[in-house]
mmCIF file of C-alpha atoms and ligand atoms in Angstrom:
data_model
loop_
_atom_site.group_PDB
_atom_site.id
_atom_site.type_symbol
_atom_site.label_atom_id
_atom_site.label_comp_id
_atom_site.label_asym_id
_atom_site.label_seq_id
_atom_site.Cartn_x
_atom_site.Cartn_y
_atom_site.Cartn_z
ATOM 1 C CA MET A 1 3.932 -34.790 -11.919
ATOM 2 C CA ASN A 2 7.099 -33.639 -10.253
ATOM 3 C CA THR A 3 8.236 -30.466 -12.004
ATOM 4 C CA LYS A 4 10.966 -28.538 -10.238
ATOM 5 C CA PRO A 5 9.900 -25.197 -8.765
ATOM 6 C CA PHE A 6 11.332 -21.949 -10.066
ATOM 7 C CA ILE A 7 13.211 -20.390 -7.136
ATOM 8 C CA THR A 8 13.949 -16.661 -7.126
ATOM 9 C CA LEU A 9 16.380 -14.969 -4.760
ATOM 10 C CA GLY A 10 15.519 -11.295 -4.185
ATOM 11 C CA ILE A 11 18.011 -8.657 -3.042
ATOM 12 C CA GLU A 12 16.927 -5.225 -1.777
ATOM 13 C CA SER A 13 19.574 -2.553 -1.110
ATOM 14 C CA SER A 14 18.136 0.751 -2.351
ATOM 15 C CA CYS A 15 18.341 2.690 0.899
ATOM 16 C CA ASP A 16 19.029 1.732 4.509
ATOM 17 C CA GLU A 17 17.761 -1.836 4.670
ATOM 18 C CA THR A 18 19.505 -4.904 3.311
ATOM 19 C CA GLY A 19 16.702 -7.358 2.545
ATOM 20 C CA ILE A 20 16.822 -10.864 1.116
ATOM 21 C CA GLY A 21 13.860 -13.014 0.078
ATOM 22 C CA ILE A 22 13.484 -16.465 -1.492
ATOM 23 C CA TYR A 23 10.304 -17.144 -3.451
ATOM 24 C CA SER A 24 9.200 -20.477 -4.910
ATOM 25 C CA SER A 25 6.812 -20.808 -7.851
ATOM 26 C CA GLN A 26 5.224 -23.763 -6.046
ATOM 27 C CA THR A 27 5.009 -22.780 -2.419
ATOM 28 C CA GLY A 28 5.410 -18.991 -2.340
ATOM 29 C CA LEU A 29 7.736 -17.189 0.041
ATOM 30 C CA LEU A 30 10.220 -19.633 1.591
ATOM 31 C CA SER A 31 12.237 -17.269 3.776
ATOM 32 C CA HIS A 32 13.380 -13.713 4.125
ATOM 33 C CA THR A 33 16.099 -11.977 6.119
ATOM 34 C CA LEU A 34 16.622 -8.309 6.854
ATOM 35 C CA PHE A 35 19.094 -5.959 8.419
ATOM 36 C CA SER A 36 17.957 -2.414 9.114
ATOM 37 C CA GLN A 37 20.641 0.271 9.374
ATOM 38 C CA VAL A 38 18.284 2.597 11.212
ATOM 39 C CA GLU A 39 20.366 2.700 14.397
ATOM 40 C CA ILE A 40 23.569 3.336 12.446
ATOM 41 C CA HIS A 41 22.105 6.406 10.712
ATOM 42 C CA ALA A 42 20.126 7.648 13.728
ATOM 43 C CA GLU A 43 23.056 9.571 15.208
ATOM 44 C CA TYR A 44 23.315 11.596 11.951
ATOM 45 C CA GLY A 45 19.575 12.318 11.837
ATOM 46 C CA GLY A 46 19.166 10.757 8.380
ATOM 47 C CA VAL A 47 20.620 8.255 5.927
ATOM 48 C CA VAL A 48 24.335 8.801 5.125
ATOM 49 C CA PRO A 49 24.703 7.263 1.627
ATOM 50 C CA GLU A 50 28.357 6.213 1.945
ATOM 51 C CA ILE A 51 27.737 4.473 5.263
ATOM 52 C CA ALA A 52 24.668 2.776 3.758
ATOM 53 C CA SER A 53 26.682 1.351 0.823
ATOM 54 C CA ARG A 54 29.457 0.070 3.077
ATOM 55 C CA ASP A 55 27.012 -1.622 5.391
ATOM 56 C CA HIS A 56 25.130 -3.307 2.508
ATOM 57 C CA ILE A 57 28.478 -4.801 1.421
ATOM 58 C CA GLN A 58 29.008 -6.300 4.861
ATOM 59 C CA ARG A 59 25.472 -7.623 5.346
ATOM 60 C CA ALA A 60 24.349 -8.946 1.984
ATOM 61 C CA ILE A 61 26.278 -12.225 1.745
ATOM 62 C CA PRO A 62 25.623 -13.372 5.362
ATOM 63 C CA LEU A 63 21.910 -12.528 4.924
ATOM 64 C CA ILE A 64 21.789 -14.549 1.680
ATOM 65 C CA LYS A 65 23.414 -17.495 3.485
ATOM 66 C CA ASP A 66 20.905 -17.225 6.342
ATOM 67 C CA ALA A 67 17.936 -17.078 3.963
ATOM 68 C CA LEU A 68 19.197 -20.125 2.035
ATOM 69 C CA GLN A 69 19.706 -22.021 5.267
ATOM 70 C CA GLU A 70 16.213 -21.142 6.505
ATOM 71 C CA SER A 71 14.789 -22.454 3.219
ATOM 72 C CA ASP A 72 16.969 -25.550 3.395
ATOM 73 C CA LEU A 73 18.419 -24.684 -0.010
ATOM 74 C CA SER A 74 21.861 -24.175 -1.477
ATOM 75 C CA LEU A 75 22.920 -21.621 -4.081
ATOM 76 C CA GLN A 76 22.668 -24.302 -6.777
ATOM 77 C CA ASP A 77 18.915 -24.627 -6.138
ATOM 78 C CA LEU A 78 18.305 -21.035 -7.259
ATOM 79 C CA THR A 79 16.848 -20.570 -10.736
ATOM 80 C CA GLY A 80 16.764 -16.775 -10.896
ATOM 81 C CA ILE A 81 18.041 -13.662 -9.104
ATOM 82 C CA ALA A 82 16.053 -10.441 -8.671
ATOM 83 C CA TYR A 83 17.538 -7.228 -7.332
ATOM 84 C CA THR A 84 16.438 -3.648 -6.813
ATOM 85 C CA GLN A 85 17.812 -1.758 -9.811
ATOM 86 C CA GLY A 86 16.269 1.586 -8.810
ATOM 87 C CA PRO A 87 15.121 4.089 -7.775
ATOM 88 C CA GLY A 88 17.318 4.729 -4.744
ATOM 89 C CA LEU A 89 20.797 5.719 -3.593
ATOM 90 C CA ALA A 90 23.315 4.989 -6.358
ATOM 91 C CA GLY A 91 26.026 3.457 -4.140
ATOM 92 C CA ALA A 92 23.517 1.321 -2.248
ATOM 93 C CA LEU A 93 21.907 0.104 -5.491
ATOM 94 C CA LEU A 94 25.338 -0.788 -6.887
ATOM 95 C CA VAL A 95 25.991 -3.203 -4.025
ATOM 96 C CA GLY A 96 22.856 -5.306 -4.545
ATOM 97 C CA SER A 97 23.114 -5.091 -8.324
ATOM 98 C CA SER A 98 26.758 -6.216 -8.421
ATOM 99 C CA ILE A 99 26.128 -9.143 -6.086
ATOM 100 C CA ALA A 100 23.031 -10.187 -8.053
ATOM 101 C CA GLN A 101 24.703 -9.968 -11.441
ATOM 102 C CA SER A 102 27.830 -11.804 -10.231
ATOM 103 C CA LEU A 103 25.797 -14.587 -8.647
ATOM 104 C CA ALA A 104 23.646 -14.957 -11.746
ATOM 105 C CA TRP A 105 26.748 -15.080 -13.929
ATOM 106 C CA GLY A 106 28.450 -17.622 -11.676
ATOM 107 C CA LEU A 107 25.370 -19.828 -11.459
ATOM 108 C CA ASN A 108 24.478 -19.312 -15.114
ATOM 109 C CA ILE A 109 20.881 -18.286 -14.324
ATOM 110 C CA PRO A 110 18.849 -15.204 -15.323
ATOM 111 C CA ALA A 111 18.979 -11.938 -13.371
ATOM 112 C CA ILE A 112 16.253 -9.309 -13.368
ATOM 113 C CA GLY A 113 16.392 -5.702 -12.176
ATOM 114 C CA VAL A 114 13.270 -4.758 -10.216
ATOM 115 C CA HIS A 115 11.736 -1.311 -9.694
ATOM 116 C CA HIS A 116 11.641 -0.725 -5.934
ATOM 117 C CA MET A 117 8.141 0.772 -6.050
ATOM 118 C CA GLU A 118 6.816 -2.176 -8.062
ATOM 119 C CA GLY A 119 8.135 -4.304 -5.209
ATOM 120 C CA HIS A 120 6.099 -2.255 -2.728
ATOM 121 C CA LEU A 121 3.069 -2.269 -5.031
ATOM 122 C CA LEU A 122 3.061 -6.068 -5.311
ATOM 123 C CA ALA A 123 3.853 -6.760 -1.622
ATOM 124 C CA PRO A 124 0.140 -7.271 -0.770
ATOM 125 C CA LEU A 125 0.242 -10.286 -3.136
ATOM 126 C CA LEU A 126 2.421 -12.006 -0.511
ATOM 127 C CA ALA A 127 -0.608 -12.045 1.819
ATOM 128 C CA GLU A 128 -3.113 -14.871 1.922
ATOM 129 C CA SER A 129 -6.023 -12.735 0.710
ATOM 130 C CA LYS A 130 -4.743 -11.222 -2.522
ATOM 131 C CA PRO A 131 -6.086 -8.122 -4.296
ATOM 132 C CA GLU A 132 -7.652 -8.648 -7.706
ATOM 133 C CA PHE A 133 -6.713 -6.623 -10.789
ATOM 134 C CA PRO A 134 -7.484 -3.937 -11.774
ATOM 135 C CA PHE A 135 -6.890 -1.756 -8.730
ATOM 136 C CA VAL A 136 -5.835 1.680 -7.596
ATOM 137 C CA ALA A 137 -2.546 1.631 -5.678
ATOM 138 C CA LEU A 138 -1.572 4.229 -3.106
ATOM 139 C CA LEU A 139 2.203 3.999 -2.625
ATOM 140 C CA VAL A 140 3.384 5.864 0.434
ATOM 141 C CA SER A 141 7.056 5.652 1.372
ATOM 142 C CA GLY A 142 9.901 7.874 2.493
ATOM 143 C CA GLY A 143 10.698 8.884 -1.076
ATOM 144 C CA HIS A 144 7.391 8.589 -2.947
ATOM 145 C CA THR A 145 3.688 9.354 -2.720
ATOM 146 C CA LEU A 146 1.982 7.907 -5.782
ATOM 147 C CA LEU A 147 -1.539 7.052 -6.864
ATOM 148 C CA VAL A 148 -1.323 4.458 -9.612
ATOM 149 C CA GLU A 149 -3.898 2.886 -11.920
ATOM 150 C CA VAL A 150 -2.888 -0.776 -12.084
ATOM 151 C CA ARG A 151 -4.480 -2.942 -14.781
ATOM 152 C CA SER A 152 -2.005 -5.819 -14.529
ATOM 153 C CA ILE A 153 1.558 -6.418 -13.362
ATOM 154 C CA GLY A 154 3.681 -3.785 -15.079
ATOM 155 C CA ASP A 155 0.744 -1.836 -16.541
ATOM 156 C CA TYR A 156 1.009 1.295 -14.445
ATOM 157 C CA LYS A 157 -0.429 4.739 -15.056
ATOM 158 C CA ILE A 158 0.448 7.417 -12.525
ATOM 159 C CA LEU A 159 -2.716 9.287 -11.588
ATOM 160 C CA GLY A 160 -1.157 11.571 -9.000
ATOM 161 C CA GLU A 161 2.024 12.200 -7.059
ATOM 162 C CA SER A 162 3.532 14.522 -4.504
ATOM 163 C CA LEU A 163 4.754 17.814 -5.882
ATOM 164 C CA ASP A 164 7.121 18.268 -2.935
ATOM 165 C CA ASP A 165 7.736 16.101 0.157
ATOM 166 C CA ALA A 166 6.667 12.459 0.122
ATOM 167 C CA VAL A 167 4.241 11.681 2.932
ATOM 168 C CA GLY A 168 6.802 9.517 4.776
ATOM 169 C CA GLU A 169 9.273 12.379 4.481
ATOM 170 C CA ALA A 170 6.655 14.745 5.945
ATOM 171 C CA PHE A 171 6.162 12.344 8.877
ATOM 172 C CA ASP A 172 9.946 12.209 9.378
ATOM 173 C CA LYS A 173 10.452 15.978 9.132
ATOM 174 C CA THR A 174 7.538 16.746 11.457
ATOM 175 C CA ALA A 175 8.897 14.204 13.933
ATOM 176 C CA LYS A 176 12.279 15.950 13.778
ATOM 177 C CA ILE A 177 10.632 19.322 14.497
ATOM 178 C CA LEU A 178 9.023 17.735 17.572
ATOM 179 C CA GLY A 179 12.395 16.291 18.618
ATOM 180 C CA LEU A 180 11.409 12.657 18.102
ATOM 181 C CA GLY A 181 14.599 11.509 16.377
ATOM 182 C CA TYR A 182 15.063 9.466 13.226
ATOM 183 C CA PRO A 183 13.244 7.822 11.530
ATOM 184 C CA GLY A 184 10.325 9.770 12.848
ATOM 185 C CA GLY A 185 7.286 8.156 11.221
ATOM 186 C CA PRO A 186 6.684 5.362 13.734
ATOM 187 C CA ALA A 187 7.621 7.621 16.694
ATOM 188 C CA LEU A 188 5.234 10.338 15.551
ATOM 189 C CA ALA A 189 2.460 7.774 15.075
ATOM 190 C CA LYS A 190 3.028 6.501 18.603
ATOM 191 C CA LEU A 191 2.913 9.988 20.117
ATOM 192 C CA ALA A 192 -0.214 10.814 18.095
ATOM 193 C CA THR A 193 -2.162 8.137 19.993
ATOM 194 C CA GLU A 194 -1.789 10.323 23.103
ATOM 195 C CA GLY A 195 -3.030 13.536 21.490
ATOM 196 C CA GLU A 196 -6.489 15.070 21.439
ATOM 197 C CA VAL A 197 -8.227 14.981 18.075
ATOM 198 C CA GLY A 198 -9.536 18.427 17.174
ATOM 199 C CA ARG A 199 -7.307 20.438 19.545
ATOM 200 C CA PHE A 200 -5.518 21.745 16.443
ATOM 201 C CA THR A 201 -6.767 21.510 12.887
ATOM 202 C CA PHE A 202 -4.189 21.361 10.106
ATOM 203 C CA PRO A 203 -5.086 21.923 6.426
ATOM 204 C CA ARG A 204 -5.816 19.097 3.921
ATOM 205 C CA PRO A 205 -3.472 20.359 1.170
ATOM 206 C CA MET A 206 -4.752 20.438 -2.424
ATOM 207 C CA THR A 207 -8.079 18.802 -1.629
ATOM 208 C CA ASP A 208 -10.094 21.916 -2.474
ATOM 209 C CA ARG A 209 -9.211 21.711 -6.173
ATOM 210 C CA PRO A 210 -9.573 18.948 -8.735
ATOM 211 C CA GLY A 211 -6.754 16.523 -9.449
ATOM 212 C CA LEU A 212 -4.893 13.744 -7.708
ATOM 213 C CA ASP A 213 -1.529 15.337 -6.899
ATOM 214 C CA PHE A 214 -0.337 15.892 -3.342
ATOM 215 C CA SER A 215 1.672 18.490 -1.464
ATOM 216 C CA PHE A 216 2.852 17.711 2.048
ATOM 217 C CA SER A 217 5.559 20.279 2.743
ATOM 218 C CA GLY A 218 3.026 22.828 4.033
ATOM 219 C CA LEU A 219 1.876 20.464 6.800
ATOM 220 C CA LYS A 220 5.379 20.340 8.216
ATOM 221 C CA THR A 221 5.527 24.146 8.236
ATOM 222 C CA PHE A 222 2.142 24.227 9.955
ATOM 223 C CA ALA A 223 3.511 21.839 12.581
ATOM 224 C CA ARG A 224 6.606 24.005 13.080
ATOM 225 C CA ASN A 225 4.546 27.193 13.572
ATOM 226 C CA THR A 226 2.092 25.499 15.928
ATOM 227 C CA PHE A 227 4.945 23.998 17.939
ATOM 228 C CA ALA A 228 6.588 27.435 18.273
ATOM 229 C CA LYS A 229 3.365 28.789 19.804
ATOM 230 C CA HIS A 230 2.484 25.689 21.858
ATOM 231 C CA PRO A 231 5.752 23.998 22.843
ATOM 232 C CA ASP A 232 4.026 21.902 25.519
ATOM 233 C CA GLU A 233 1.566 20.276 23.151
ATOM 234 C CA LYS A 234 3.688 17.846 21.171
ATOM 235 C CA ALA A 235 1.160 15.017 21.254
ATOM 236 C CA ASN A 236 -1.694 17.257 20.094
ATOM 237 C CA ILE A 237 0.456 18.514 17.224
ATOM 238 C CA ALA A 238 1.396 14.933 16.257
ATOM 239 C CA THR A 239 -2.293 14.009 16.229
ATOM 240 C CA ALA A 240 -3.261 17.056 14.152
ATOM 241 C CA PHE A 241 -0.532 16.253 11.631
ATOM 242 C CA GLU A 242 -1.447 12.577 11.384
ATOM 243 C CA VAL A 243 -5.179 13.231 11.024
ATOM 244 C CA ALA A 244 -4.578 15.844 8.296
ATOM 245 C CA ALA A 245 -2.061 13.701 6.375
ATOM 246 C CA THR A 246 -4.139 10.523 6.467
ATOM 247 C CA GLU A 247 -7.398 12.261 5.626
ATOM 248 C CA THR A 248 -5.735 14.002 2.679
ATOM 249 C CA LEU A 249 -4.543 10.626 1.403
ATOM 250 C CA MET A 250 -8.047 9.201 1.859
ATOM 251 C CA ILE A 251 -9.727 12.055 -0.046
ATOM 252 C CA LYS A 252 -7.402 11.490 -3.033
ATOM 253 C CA CYS A 253 -7.879 7.709 -2.923
ATOM 254 C CA ARG A 254 -11.632 8.207 -2.959
ATOM 255 C CA ARG A 255 -11.288 10.497 -5.965
ATOM 256 C CA ALA A 256 -9.026 8.022 -7.796
ATOM 257 C CA LEU A 257 -11.483 5.182 -7.156
ATOM 258 C CA GLU A 258 -14.399 7.295 -8.396
ATOM 259 C CA GLN A 259 -12.418 8.375 -11.463
ATOM 260 C CA THR A 260 -11.355 4.853 -12.460
ATOM 261 C CA GLY A 261 -14.512 3.069 -11.333
ATOM 262 C CA PHE A 262 -12.288 0.380 -9.741
ATOM 263 C CA SER A 263 -13.444 -1.375 -6.603
ATOM 264 C CA THR A 264 -10.096 -2.419 -5.128
ATOM 265 C CA LEU A 265 -7.520 -0.252 -3.401
ATOM 266 C CA VAL A 266 -3.992 -1.443 -2.584
ATOM 267 C CA VAL A 267 -1.972 0.568 -0.082
ATOM 268 C CA ALA A 268 1.750 -0.132 0.272
ATOM 269 C CA GLY A 269 5.112 1.363 1.278
ATOM 270 C CA GLY A 270 6.417 2.245 4.744
ATOM 271 C CA VAL A 271 3.533 4.561 5.693
ATOM 272 C CA SER A 272 0.995 1.781 4.967
ATOM 273 C CA ALA A 273 2.026 0.426 8.383
ATOM 274 C CA ASN A 274 0.327 3.464 9.956
ATOM 275 C CA THR A 275 -2.698 2.437 12.037
ATOM 276 C CA THR A 276 -4.618 5.702 11.627
ATOM 277 C CA LEU A 277 -4.191 5.566 7.852
ATOM 278 C CA ARG A 278 -5.536 2.003 7.826
ATOM 279 C CA GLN A 279 -8.539 3.023 9.949
ATOM 280 C CA VAL A 280 -9.379 5.998 7.736
ATOM 281 C CA LEU A 281 -9.038 3.971 4.514
ATOM 282 C CA ASP A 282 -10.954 0.973 5.889
ATOM 283 C CA ALA A 283 -13.848 3.283 6.837
ATOM 284 C CA MET A 284 -13.776 4.799 3.330
ATOM 285 C CA GLY A 285 -13.681 1.314 1.777
ATOM 286 C CA GLU A 286 -16.695 0.233 3.753
ATOM 287 C CA LYS A 287 -18.696 3.276 2.667
ATOM 288 C CA MET A 288 -17.748 2.832 -1.000
ATOM 289 C CA THR A 289 -17.861 -1.007 -1.017
ATOM 290 C CA VAL A 290 -14.243 -1.027 -2.043
ATOM 291 C CA ASP A 291 -11.842 -3.803 -0.978
ATOM 292 C CA VAL A 292 -8.776 -2.329 0.696
ATOM 293 C CA HIS A 293 -5.568 -4.401 0.821
ATOM 294 C CA TYR A 294 -2.331 -3.806 2.712
ATOM 295 C CA PRO A 295 0.888 -5.795 2.924
ATOM 296 C CA GLU A 296 1.507 -7.741 6.097
ATOM 297 C CA HIS A 297 3.222 -5.420 8.564
ATOM 298 C CA GLU A 298 6.727 -6.799 8.020
ATOM 299 C CA PHE A 299 6.393 -6.183 4.259
ATOM 300 C CA CYS A 300 5.231 -2.538 4.477
ATOM 301 C CA THR A 301 8.738 -1.138 4.898
ATOM 302 C CA ASP A 302 11.664 -2.160 2.695
ATOM 303 C CA ASN A 303 12.307 -5.899 2.466
ATOM 304 C CA GLY A 304 13.729 -8.546 0.142
ATOM 305 C CA ALA A 305 10.555 -10.634 -0.100
ATOM 306 C CA MET A 306 8.751 -8.047 -2.248
ATOM 307 C CA ILE A 307 11.741 -7.865 -4.619
ATOM 308 C CA ALA A 308 11.846 -11.670 -4.913
ATOM 309 C CA LEU A 309 8.108 -11.674 -5.694
ATOM 310 C CA ALA A 310 8.230 -8.882 -8.301
ATOM 311 C CA GLY A 311 11.297 -10.489 -9.914
ATOM 312 C CA HIS A 312 9.597 -13.874 -9.883
ATOM 313 C CA TYR A 313 6.690 -12.593 -12.000
ATOM 314 C CA ARG A 314 9.037 -10.973 -14.492
ATOM 315 C CA LEU A 315 11.378 -13.961 -14.764
ATOM 316 C CA MET A 316 8.387 -16.279 -15.217
ATOM 317 C CA ALA A 317 7.295 -14.021 -18.087
ATOM 318 C CA GLY A 318 10.671 -14.606 -19.733
ATOM 319 C CA GLN A 319 12.204 -11.235 -18.901
ATOM 320 C CA SER A 320 15.824 -10.946 -17.738
ATOM 321 C CA ASN A 321 18.696 -8.494 -17.926
ATOM 322 C CA ASN A 322 21.969 -10.263 -17.238
ATOM 323 C CA ASP A 323 24.452 -7.453 -17.515
ATOM 324 C CA LEU A 324 28.109 -7.458 -16.573
ATOM 325 C CA GLU A 325 28.196 -3.677 -16.765
ATOM 326 C CA VAL A 326 25.830 -3.503 -13.757
ATOM 327 C CA ALA A 327 23.415 -0.779 -14.870
ATOM 328 C CA ILE A 328 21.529 0.859 -12.017
ATOM 329 C CA LYS A 329 18.649 3.341 -12.298
ATOM 330 C CA PRO A 330 18.743 5.760 -9.340
ATOM 331 C CA ARG A 331 15.876 7.638 -11.034
ATOM 332 C CA TRP A 332 13.310 5.480 -12.757
ATOM 333 C CA ASN A 333 9.707 6.258 -13.685
ATOM 334 C CA LEU A 334 7.271 3.451 -12.828
ATOM 335 C CA GLU A 335 5.406 4.067 -16.094
ATOM 336 C CA GLU A 336 8.451 2.952 -18.117
ATOM 337 C CA LEU A 337 8.038 -0.653 -16.969
ATOM 338 C CA GLN A 338 7.015 -3.352 -19.387
ATOM 339 C CA ALA A 339 3.615 -4.925 -18.757
ATOM 340 C CA ILE A 340 3.628 -8.685 -18.403
HETATM 341 O O1 KG4 B 401 9.006 2.078 2.172
HETATM 342 P P1 KG4 B 401 9.995 2.531 3.162
HETATM 343 O O2 KG4 B 401 10.532 1.532 4.168
HETATM 344 O O3 KG4 B 401 11.262 3.126 2.493
HETATM 345 C C1 KG4 B 401 11.221 3.862 1.317
HETATM 346 O O4 KG4 B 401 11.122 3.233 0.222
HETATM 347 O O5 KG4 B 401 11.253 5.100 1.465
HETATM 348 O O6 KG4 B 401 9.317 3.750 3.918
HETATM 349 C C2 KG4 B 401 9.929 4.421 4.978
HETATM 350 C C3 KG4 B 401 9.021 5.557 5.434
HETATM 351 C C4 KG4 B 401 9.703 6.477 6.434
HETATM 352 O O7 KG4 B 401 9.435 7.811 6.055
HETATM 353 C C5 KG4 B 401 9.017 6.121 7.744
HETATM 354 O O8 KG4 B 401 8.998 7.174 8.668
HETATM 355 C C6 KG4 B 401 7.626 5.754 7.281
HETATM 356 O O9 KG4 B 401 7.849 5.023 6.089
HETATM 357 N N1 KG4 B 401 6.883 4.935 8.242
HETATM 358 C C7 KG4 B 401 5.773 5.359 8.901
HETATM 359 C C8 KG4 B 401 5.373 4.294 9.747
HETATM 360 N N2 KG4 B 401 6.259 3.262 9.582
HETATM 361 C C9 KG4 B 401 7.175 3.680 8.654
HETATM 362 N N3 KG4 B 401 5.096 6.513 8.829
HETATM 363 C C10 KG4 B 401 4.005 6.631 9.599
HETATM 364 N N4 KG4 B 401 3.557 5.678 10.436
HETATM 365 C C11 KG4 B 401 4.203 4.491 10.549
HETATM 366 N N5 KG4 B 401 3.749 3.567 11.380
HETATM 367 ZN ZN1 ZN B 402 10.711 1.457 0.021
#
């Protein structure tokens, strides 16, 4: 039998990374290309939305060409286009959405808008050892901290979320307080390896009461006050912050696993690249006989491969939303998605 594969092009442009991925129904991920704007925004200390949109416009087409070339494909080989429809920065989302919808229209193939966090959530399915449904997902990025009950693709129930700062945001803000620049998460994690565990003890917010919601803004304040008193102990403060943040996440994951009775945990989003978090969750998994899955490192932070994958599943299920009005969803609740 020689059926043609279904080939999905994925476009990610929700924030400060332009990511392209090409996914085949027969052989999986064929290629992916990425441009990170991190250095462009660094001098402003955070993402400047207008600059982000303009840069996506410049990068997207060359990155699509590169990804096609790497896969040895031409535009005409594509059978579907997936793009991040939300949540994210409106201008940035408009770039990817317009390109995706125009390409789909020109090629006369289906387009599908993907929820950015569903992309993160499914990224571990790009790995060789795939998580089995149902599972609890811990999504930890710069904009979101979510605990999700996942019964199948698209069947998402939010069990808990951050009431204030997302955990990635707390890493970034704490890093800024310590003068580590932007984006601070990886820099803070690096400095934390040099600190002494136990020199300072930060609180584990909201773990002393029932429930699965988070609050991380207090940790940043704790870091600021400790730094004011001990300006020479940056590394110890970074360690105290990281230990408190990761242990808080672990305590809530443990609770969510106990509550659902599930025996698989999926951890995804930018902060899932954090080594200490992986160590703490792996130790918990071993104790509870729970399988813990992470995306490969390159697919923890924003990328086009996860959007191609999520779009692939939805297109294969017959869903599409070709739309010449280019509707984006800068705010979009994960629970509104259709199960497939
Ligand atoms: O998923 P992502 O690339 O973008 C969003 O959808 O927000 O996540 C970016 C976040 C940033 O806050 C960044 O500081 C954090 O992930 N991050 C890390 C690490 N790598 C990225 N935080 C802690 N440790 C890391 N190794
Ligand atoms: Zn993201």
